[in-house]
PDB file of C-alpha atoms in Angstrom:
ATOM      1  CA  UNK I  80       0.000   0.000   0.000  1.00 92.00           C
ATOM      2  CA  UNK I  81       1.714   3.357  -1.171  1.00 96.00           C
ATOM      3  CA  UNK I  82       1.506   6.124   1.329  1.00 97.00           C
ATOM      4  CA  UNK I  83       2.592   9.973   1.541  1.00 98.00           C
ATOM      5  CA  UNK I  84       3.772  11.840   4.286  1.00 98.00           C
ATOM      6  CA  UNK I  85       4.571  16.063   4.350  1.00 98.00           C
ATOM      7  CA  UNK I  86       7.006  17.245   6.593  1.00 98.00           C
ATOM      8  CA  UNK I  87       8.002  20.366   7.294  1.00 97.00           C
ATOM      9  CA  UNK I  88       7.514  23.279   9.724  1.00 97.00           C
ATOM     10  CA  UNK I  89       3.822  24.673  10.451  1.00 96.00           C
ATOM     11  CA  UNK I  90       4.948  28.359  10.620  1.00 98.00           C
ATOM     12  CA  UNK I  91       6.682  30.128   8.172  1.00 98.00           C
ATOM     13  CA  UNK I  92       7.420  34.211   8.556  1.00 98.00           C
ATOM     14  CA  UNK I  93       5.881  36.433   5.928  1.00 97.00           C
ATOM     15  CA  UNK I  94       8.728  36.941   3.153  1.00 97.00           C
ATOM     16  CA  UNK I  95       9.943  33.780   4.105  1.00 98.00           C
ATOM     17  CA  UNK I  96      10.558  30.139   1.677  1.00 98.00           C
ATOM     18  CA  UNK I  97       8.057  27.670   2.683  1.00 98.00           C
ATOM     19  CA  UNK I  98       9.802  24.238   2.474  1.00 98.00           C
ATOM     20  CA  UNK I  99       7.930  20.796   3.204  1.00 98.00           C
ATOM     21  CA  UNK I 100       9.138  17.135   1.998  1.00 98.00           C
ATOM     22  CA  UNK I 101       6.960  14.464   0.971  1.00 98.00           C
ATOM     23  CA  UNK I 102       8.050  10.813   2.074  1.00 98.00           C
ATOM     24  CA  UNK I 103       7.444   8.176  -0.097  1.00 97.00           C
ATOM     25  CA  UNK I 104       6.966   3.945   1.113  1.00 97.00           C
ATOM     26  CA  UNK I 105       5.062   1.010  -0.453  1.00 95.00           C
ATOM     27  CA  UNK I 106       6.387   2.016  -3.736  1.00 93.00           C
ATOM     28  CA  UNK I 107       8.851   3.229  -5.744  1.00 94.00           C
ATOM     29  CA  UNK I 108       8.924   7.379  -6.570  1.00 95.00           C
ATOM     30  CA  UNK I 109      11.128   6.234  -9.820  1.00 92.00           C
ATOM     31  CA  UNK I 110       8.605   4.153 -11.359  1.00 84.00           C
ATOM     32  CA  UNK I 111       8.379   6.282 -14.588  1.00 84.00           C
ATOM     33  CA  UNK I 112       4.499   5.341 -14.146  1.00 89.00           C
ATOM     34  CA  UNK I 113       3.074   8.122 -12.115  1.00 95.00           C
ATOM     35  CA  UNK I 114       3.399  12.036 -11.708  1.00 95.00           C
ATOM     36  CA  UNK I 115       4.214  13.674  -7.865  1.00 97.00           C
ATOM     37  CA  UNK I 116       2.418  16.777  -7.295  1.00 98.00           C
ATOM     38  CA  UNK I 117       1.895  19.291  -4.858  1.00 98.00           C
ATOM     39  CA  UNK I 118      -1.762  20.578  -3.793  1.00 98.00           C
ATOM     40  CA  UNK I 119      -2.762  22.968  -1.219  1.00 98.00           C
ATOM     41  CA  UNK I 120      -6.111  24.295   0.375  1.00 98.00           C
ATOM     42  CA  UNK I 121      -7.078  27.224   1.929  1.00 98.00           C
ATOM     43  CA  UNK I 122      -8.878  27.022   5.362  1.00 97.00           C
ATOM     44  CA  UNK I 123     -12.354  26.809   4.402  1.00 96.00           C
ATOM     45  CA  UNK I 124     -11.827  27.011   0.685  1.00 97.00           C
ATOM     46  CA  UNK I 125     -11.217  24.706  -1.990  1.00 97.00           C
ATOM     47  CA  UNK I 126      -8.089  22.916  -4.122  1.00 98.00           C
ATOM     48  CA  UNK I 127      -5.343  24.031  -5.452  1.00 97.00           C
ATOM     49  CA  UNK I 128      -2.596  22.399  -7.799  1.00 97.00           C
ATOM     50  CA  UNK I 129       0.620  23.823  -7.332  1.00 98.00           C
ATOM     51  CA  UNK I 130       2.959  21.372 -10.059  1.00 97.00           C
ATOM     52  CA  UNK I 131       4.372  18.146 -10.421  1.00 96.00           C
ATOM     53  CA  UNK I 132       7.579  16.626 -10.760  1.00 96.00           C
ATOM     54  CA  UNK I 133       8.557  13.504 -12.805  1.00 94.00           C
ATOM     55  CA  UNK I 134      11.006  10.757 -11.357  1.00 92.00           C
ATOM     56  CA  UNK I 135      13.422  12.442 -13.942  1.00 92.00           C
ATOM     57  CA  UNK I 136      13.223  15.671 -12.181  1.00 92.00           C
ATOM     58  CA  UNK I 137      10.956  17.173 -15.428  1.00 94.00           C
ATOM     59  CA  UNK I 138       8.614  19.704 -13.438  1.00 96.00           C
ATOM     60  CA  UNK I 139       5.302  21.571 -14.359  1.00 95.00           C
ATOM     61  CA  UNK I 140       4.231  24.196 -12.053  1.00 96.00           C
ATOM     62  CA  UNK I 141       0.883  26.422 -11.821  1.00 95.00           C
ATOM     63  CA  UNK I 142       1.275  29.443 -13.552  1.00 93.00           C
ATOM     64  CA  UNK I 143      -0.047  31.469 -10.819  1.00 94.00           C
ATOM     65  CA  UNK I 144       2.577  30.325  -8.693  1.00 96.00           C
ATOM     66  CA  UNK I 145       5.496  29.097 -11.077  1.00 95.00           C
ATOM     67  CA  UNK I 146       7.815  32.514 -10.401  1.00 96.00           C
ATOM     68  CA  UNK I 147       7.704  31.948  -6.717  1.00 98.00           C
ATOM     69  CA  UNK I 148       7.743  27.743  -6.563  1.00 98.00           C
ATOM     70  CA  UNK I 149      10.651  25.114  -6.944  1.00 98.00           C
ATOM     71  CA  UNK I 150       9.538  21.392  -6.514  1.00 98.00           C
ATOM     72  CA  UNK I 151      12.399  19.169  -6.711  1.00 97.00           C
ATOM     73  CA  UNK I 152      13.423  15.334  -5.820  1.00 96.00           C
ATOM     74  CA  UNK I 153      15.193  13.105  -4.333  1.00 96.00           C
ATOM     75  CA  UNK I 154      14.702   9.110  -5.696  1.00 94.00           C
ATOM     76  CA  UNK I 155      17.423   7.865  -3.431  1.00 95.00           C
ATOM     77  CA  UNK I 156      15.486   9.177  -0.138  1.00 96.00           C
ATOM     78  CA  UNK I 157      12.274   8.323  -2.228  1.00 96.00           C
ATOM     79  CA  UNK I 158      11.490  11.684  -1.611  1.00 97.00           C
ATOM     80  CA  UNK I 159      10.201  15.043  -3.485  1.00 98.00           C
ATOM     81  CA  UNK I 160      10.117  18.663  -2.019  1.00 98.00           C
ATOM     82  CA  UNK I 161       8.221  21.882  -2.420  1.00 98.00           C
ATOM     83  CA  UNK I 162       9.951  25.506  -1.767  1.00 98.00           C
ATOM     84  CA  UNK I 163       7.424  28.619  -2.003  1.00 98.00           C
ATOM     85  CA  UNK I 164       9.503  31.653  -1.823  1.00 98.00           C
ATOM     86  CA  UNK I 165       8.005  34.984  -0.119  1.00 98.00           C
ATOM     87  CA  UNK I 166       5.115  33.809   1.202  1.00 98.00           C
ATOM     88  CA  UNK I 167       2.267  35.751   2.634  1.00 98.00           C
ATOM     89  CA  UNK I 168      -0.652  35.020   4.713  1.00 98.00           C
ATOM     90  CA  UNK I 169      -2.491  34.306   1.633  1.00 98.00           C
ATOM     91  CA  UNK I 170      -0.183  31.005   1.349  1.00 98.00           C
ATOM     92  CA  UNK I 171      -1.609  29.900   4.687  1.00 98.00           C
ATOM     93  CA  UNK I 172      -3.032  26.572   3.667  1.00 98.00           C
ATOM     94  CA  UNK I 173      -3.006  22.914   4.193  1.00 98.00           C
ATOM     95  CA  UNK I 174      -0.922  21.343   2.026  1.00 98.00           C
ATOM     96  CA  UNK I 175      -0.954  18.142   0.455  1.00 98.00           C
ATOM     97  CA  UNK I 176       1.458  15.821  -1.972  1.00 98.00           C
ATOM     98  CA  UNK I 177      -0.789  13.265  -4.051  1.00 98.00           C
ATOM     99  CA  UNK I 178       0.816  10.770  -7.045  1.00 97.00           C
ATOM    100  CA  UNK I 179      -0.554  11.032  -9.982  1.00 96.00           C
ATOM    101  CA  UNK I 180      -1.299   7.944 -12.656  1.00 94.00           C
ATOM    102  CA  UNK I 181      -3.142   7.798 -15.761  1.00 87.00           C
ATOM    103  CA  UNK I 182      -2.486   9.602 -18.773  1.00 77.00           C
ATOM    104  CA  UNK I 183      -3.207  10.516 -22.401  1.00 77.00           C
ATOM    105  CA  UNK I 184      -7.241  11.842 -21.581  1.00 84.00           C
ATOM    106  CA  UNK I 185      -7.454  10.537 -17.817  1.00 88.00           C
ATOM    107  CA  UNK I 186      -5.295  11.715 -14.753  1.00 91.00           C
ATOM    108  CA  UNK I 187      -6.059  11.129 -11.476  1.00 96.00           C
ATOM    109  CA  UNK I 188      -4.639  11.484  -7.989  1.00 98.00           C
ATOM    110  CA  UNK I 189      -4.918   8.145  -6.424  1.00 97.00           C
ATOM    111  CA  UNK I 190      -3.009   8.253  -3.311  1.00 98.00           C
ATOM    112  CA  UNK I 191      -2.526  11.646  -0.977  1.00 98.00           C
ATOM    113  CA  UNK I 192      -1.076  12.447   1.891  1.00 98.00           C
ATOM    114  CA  UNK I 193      -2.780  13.341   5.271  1.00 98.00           C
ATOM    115  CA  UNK I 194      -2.162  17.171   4.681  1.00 98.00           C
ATOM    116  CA  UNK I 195       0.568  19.808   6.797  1.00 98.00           C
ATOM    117  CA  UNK I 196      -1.193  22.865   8.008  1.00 98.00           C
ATOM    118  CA  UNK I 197       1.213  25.157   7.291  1.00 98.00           C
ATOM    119  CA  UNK I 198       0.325  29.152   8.743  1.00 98.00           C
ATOM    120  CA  UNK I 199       2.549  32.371   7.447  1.00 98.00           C
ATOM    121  CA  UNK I 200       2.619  34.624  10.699  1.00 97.00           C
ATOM    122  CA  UNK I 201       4.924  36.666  11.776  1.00 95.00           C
TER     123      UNK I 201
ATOM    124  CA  UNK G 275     -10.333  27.888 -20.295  1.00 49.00           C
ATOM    125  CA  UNK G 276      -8.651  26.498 -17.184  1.00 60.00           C
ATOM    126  CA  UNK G 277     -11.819  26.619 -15.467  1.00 90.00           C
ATOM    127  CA  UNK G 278     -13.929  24.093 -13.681  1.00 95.00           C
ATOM    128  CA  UNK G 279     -17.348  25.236 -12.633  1.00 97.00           C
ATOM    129  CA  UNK G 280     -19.401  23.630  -9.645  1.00 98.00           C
ATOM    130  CA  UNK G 281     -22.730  23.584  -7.915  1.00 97.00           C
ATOM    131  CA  UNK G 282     -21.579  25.036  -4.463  1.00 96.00           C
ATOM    132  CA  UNK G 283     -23.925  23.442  -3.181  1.00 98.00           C
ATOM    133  CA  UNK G 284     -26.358  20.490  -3.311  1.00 98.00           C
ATOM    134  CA  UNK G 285     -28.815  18.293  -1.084  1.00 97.00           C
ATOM    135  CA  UNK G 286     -30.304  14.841  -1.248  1.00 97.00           C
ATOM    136  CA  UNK G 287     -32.657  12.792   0.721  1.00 98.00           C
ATOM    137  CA  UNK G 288     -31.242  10.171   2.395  1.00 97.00           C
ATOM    138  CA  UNK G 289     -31.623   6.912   0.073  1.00 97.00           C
ATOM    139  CA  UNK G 290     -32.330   8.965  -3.235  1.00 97.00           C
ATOM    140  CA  UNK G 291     -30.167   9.792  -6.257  1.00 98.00           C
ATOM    141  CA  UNK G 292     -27.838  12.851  -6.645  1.00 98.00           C
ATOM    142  CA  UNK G 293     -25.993  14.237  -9.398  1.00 98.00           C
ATOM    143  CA  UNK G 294     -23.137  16.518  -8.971  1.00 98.00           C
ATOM    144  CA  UNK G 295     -21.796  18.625 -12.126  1.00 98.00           C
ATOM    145  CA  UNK G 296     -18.572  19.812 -13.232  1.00 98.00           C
ATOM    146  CA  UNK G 297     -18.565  21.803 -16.304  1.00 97.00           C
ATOM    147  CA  UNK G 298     -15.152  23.224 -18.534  1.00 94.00           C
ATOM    148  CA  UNK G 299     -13.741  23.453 -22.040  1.00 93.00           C
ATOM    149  CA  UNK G 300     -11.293  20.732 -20.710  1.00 91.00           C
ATOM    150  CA  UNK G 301     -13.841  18.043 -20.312  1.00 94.00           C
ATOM    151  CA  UNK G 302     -14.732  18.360 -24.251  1.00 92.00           C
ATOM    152  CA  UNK G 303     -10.711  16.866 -24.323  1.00 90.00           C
ATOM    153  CA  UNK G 304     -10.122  14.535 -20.979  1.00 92.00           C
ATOM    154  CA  UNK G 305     -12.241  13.377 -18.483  1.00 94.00           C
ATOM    155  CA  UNK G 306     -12.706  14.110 -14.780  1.00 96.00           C
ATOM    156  CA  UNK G 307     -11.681  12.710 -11.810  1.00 97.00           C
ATOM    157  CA  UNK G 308     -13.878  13.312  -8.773  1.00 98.00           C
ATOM    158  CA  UNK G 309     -12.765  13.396  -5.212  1.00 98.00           C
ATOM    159  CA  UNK G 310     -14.812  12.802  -1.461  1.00 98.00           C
ATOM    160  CA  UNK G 311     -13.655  14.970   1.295  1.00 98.00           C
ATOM    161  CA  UNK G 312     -15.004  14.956   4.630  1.00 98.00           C
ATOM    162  CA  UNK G 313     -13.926  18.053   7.371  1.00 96.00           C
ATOM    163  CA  UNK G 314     -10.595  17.432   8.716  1.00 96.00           C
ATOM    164  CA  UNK G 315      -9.589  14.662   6.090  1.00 98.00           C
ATOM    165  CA  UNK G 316      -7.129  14.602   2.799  1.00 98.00           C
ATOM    166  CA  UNK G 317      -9.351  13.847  -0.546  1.00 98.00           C
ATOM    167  CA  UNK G 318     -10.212  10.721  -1.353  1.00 98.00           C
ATOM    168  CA  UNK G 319     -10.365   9.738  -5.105  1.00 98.00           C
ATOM    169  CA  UNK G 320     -14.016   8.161  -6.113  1.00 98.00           C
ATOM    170  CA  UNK G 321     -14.480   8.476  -9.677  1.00 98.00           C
ATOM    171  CA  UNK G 322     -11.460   8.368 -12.718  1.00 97.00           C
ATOM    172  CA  UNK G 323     -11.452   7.768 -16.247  1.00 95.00           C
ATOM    173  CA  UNK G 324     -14.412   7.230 -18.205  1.00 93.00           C
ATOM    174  CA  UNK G 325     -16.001   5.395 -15.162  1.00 97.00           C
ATOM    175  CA  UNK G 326     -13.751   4.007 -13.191  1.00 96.00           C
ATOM    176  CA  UNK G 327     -14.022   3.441  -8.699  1.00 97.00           C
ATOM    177  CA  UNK G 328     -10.704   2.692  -7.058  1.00 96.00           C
ATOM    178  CA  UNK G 329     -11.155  -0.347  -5.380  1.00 96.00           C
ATOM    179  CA  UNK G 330     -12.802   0.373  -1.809  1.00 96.00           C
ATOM    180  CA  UNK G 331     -15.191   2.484  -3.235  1.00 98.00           C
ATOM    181  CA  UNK G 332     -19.159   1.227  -3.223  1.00 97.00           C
ATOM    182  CA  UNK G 333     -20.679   1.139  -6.167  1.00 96.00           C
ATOM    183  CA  UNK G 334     -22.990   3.707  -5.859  1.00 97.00           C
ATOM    184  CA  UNK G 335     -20.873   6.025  -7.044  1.00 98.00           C
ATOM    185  CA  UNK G 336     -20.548   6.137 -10.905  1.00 98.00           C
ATOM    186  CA  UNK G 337     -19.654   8.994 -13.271  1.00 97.00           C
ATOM    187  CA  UNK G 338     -20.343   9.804 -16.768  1.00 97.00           C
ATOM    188  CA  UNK G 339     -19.591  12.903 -19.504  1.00 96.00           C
ATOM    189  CA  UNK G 340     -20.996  14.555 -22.396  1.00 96.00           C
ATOM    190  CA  UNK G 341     -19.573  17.460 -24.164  1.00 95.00           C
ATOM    191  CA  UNK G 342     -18.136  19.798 -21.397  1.00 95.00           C
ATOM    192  CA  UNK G 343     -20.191  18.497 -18.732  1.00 97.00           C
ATOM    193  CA  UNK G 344     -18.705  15.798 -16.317  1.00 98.00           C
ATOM    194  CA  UNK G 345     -21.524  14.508 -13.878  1.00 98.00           C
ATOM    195  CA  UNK G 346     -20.536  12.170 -10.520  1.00 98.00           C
ATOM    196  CA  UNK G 347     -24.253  10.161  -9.455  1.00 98.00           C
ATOM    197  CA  UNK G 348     -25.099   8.578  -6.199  1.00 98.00           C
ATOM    198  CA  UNK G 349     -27.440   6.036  -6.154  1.00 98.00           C
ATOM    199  CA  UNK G 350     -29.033   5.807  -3.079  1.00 97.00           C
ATOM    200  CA  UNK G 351     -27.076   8.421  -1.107  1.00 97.00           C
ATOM    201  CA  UNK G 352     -25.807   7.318   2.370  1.00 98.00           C
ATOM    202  CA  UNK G 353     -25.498   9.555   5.440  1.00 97.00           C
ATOM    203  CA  UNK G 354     -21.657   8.980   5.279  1.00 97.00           C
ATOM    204  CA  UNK G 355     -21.861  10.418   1.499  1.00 98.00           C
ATOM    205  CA  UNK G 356     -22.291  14.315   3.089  1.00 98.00           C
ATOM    206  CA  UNK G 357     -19.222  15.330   1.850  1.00 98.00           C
ATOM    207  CA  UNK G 358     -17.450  17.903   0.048  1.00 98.00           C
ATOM    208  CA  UNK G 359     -16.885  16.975  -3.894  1.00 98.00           C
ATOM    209  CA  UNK G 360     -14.544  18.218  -6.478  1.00 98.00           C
ATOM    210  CA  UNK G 361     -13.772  17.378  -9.272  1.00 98.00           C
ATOM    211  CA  UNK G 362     -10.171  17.770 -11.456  1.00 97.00           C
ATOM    212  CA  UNK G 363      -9.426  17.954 -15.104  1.00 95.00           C
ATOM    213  CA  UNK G 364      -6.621  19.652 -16.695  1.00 91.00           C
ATOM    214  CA  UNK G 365      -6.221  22.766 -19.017  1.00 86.00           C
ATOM    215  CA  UNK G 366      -7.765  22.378 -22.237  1.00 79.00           C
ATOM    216  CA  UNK G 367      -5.100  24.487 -24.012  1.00 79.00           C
ATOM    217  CA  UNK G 368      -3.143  20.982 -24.396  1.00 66.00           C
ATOM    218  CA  UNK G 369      -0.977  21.965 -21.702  1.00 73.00           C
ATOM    219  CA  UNK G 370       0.409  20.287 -18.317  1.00 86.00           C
ATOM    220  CA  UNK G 371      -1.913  22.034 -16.005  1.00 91.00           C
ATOM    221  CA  UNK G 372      -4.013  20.385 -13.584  1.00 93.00           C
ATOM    222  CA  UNK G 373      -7.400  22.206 -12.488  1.00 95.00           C
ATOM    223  CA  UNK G 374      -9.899  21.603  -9.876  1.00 97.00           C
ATOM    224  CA  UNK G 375     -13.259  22.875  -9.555  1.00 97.00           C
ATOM    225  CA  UNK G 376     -14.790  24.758  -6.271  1.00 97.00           C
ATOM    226  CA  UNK G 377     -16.273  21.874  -4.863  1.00 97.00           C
ATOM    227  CA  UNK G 378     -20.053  20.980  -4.086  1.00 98.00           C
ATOM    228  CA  UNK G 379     -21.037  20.666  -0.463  1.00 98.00           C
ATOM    229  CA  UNK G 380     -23.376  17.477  -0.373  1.00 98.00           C
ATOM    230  CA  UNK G 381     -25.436  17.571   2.697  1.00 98.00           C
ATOM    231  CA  UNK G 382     -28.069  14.362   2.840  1.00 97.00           C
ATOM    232  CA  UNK G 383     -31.107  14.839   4.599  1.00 95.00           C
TER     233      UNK G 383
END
């Protein structure tokens, strides 16, 4: 059974990189069969795809956020990462990684992690 | 369009069927994937492909498109099916992005 895990710290100062990990087990992040992508949600609002990253380290980000994100991995930690540079309070959100499979006409996100709250305060 | 638009909001008697929409340029190209989730919890897929449940899922839960309309149906709605619902496509310029719509808050009464 595959599951996901964020890690990182809850609290991040406005201005501040955001930086959370996502730990991979039950299955291999270099299968060349799935996507890894970063999601996040708003308290009390709805979803939002940040970008992906392939086992090859080919990335797609969100155009709304692609000047200010960097998601990046590492296959022999089984591992992929998510920086958001100068954040503000409007990047207070839980965030989730999900793996993506499918392709051609159908993607889906078939396996998620539990979600990181993460707040920007100061 | 990179849009998906939802119902915000839709009810059901408890045993009846339900419908929840998700319309977008995109859905003319791929099809949607629809996703449960309850308060507190991380999304759980339900519907993918052209009609496809993840095993675990009951099988009240089907989906279906037609032209830029993807629909998610309960048959016989549950109290455990109050949920929120979303669904995801991507872009329908042919690009990489993924987009998901506002959600539908399904309360069962």
């Amino acid at each position: 059974q595959v599951q996901l895990q964020e890690s990182g710290p809850g609290l991040v100062k406005p201005s501040q990189t955001l930086s959370l990990t996502c730990t991979v087990s039950g299955g291999s992040i270099s299968s060349g069969d799935y996507y890894w992508s970063w999601i996040r949600q708003p308290p009390g609002k709805g979803l939002e795809w940040i970008g992906y990253i392939y086992y090859s380290g080919s990335t797609y980000y969100n155009p709304s956020l692609k000047s200010r994100v960097t998601i990046s991995v590492d296959t022999s930690k089984n591992q992929f990462s998510l920086k958001l540079s100068s954040v503000t309070a409007a990047d207070t959100a839980v965030y989730y990684c999900a793996r993506e499979a499918g392709g051609r006409k159908e993607d889906y996100f078939d396996y998620w992690g539990q979600g990181t709250l993460v707040t920007v305060s100061s | 369009s990179s849009e998906l638009t939802q119902d915000p909001a839709v009810s059901v008697a408890l045993g009846q069927t339900v419908r929840i929409t998700c319309q977008g340029d995109s859905l003319r190209s791929y099809y949607a994937s629809w996703y449960q989730q309850k308060p507190g919890q991380a999304p759980v897929l339900v519907i993918y492909g052209k009609n496809n449940r993840p095993s675990g899922i009951p099988d009240r839960f089907s989906g279906s498109s037609s032209g830029n309309t993807a629909s998610l149906t309960i048959t016989g709605a549950q109290a455990e099916d109050e949920a929120d619902y979303y669904c995801n496509s991507r872009d329908s310029s042919g690009n990489h992005l993924r987009v998901f719509g506002g959600g539908t808050k399904l309360t069962v009464l």
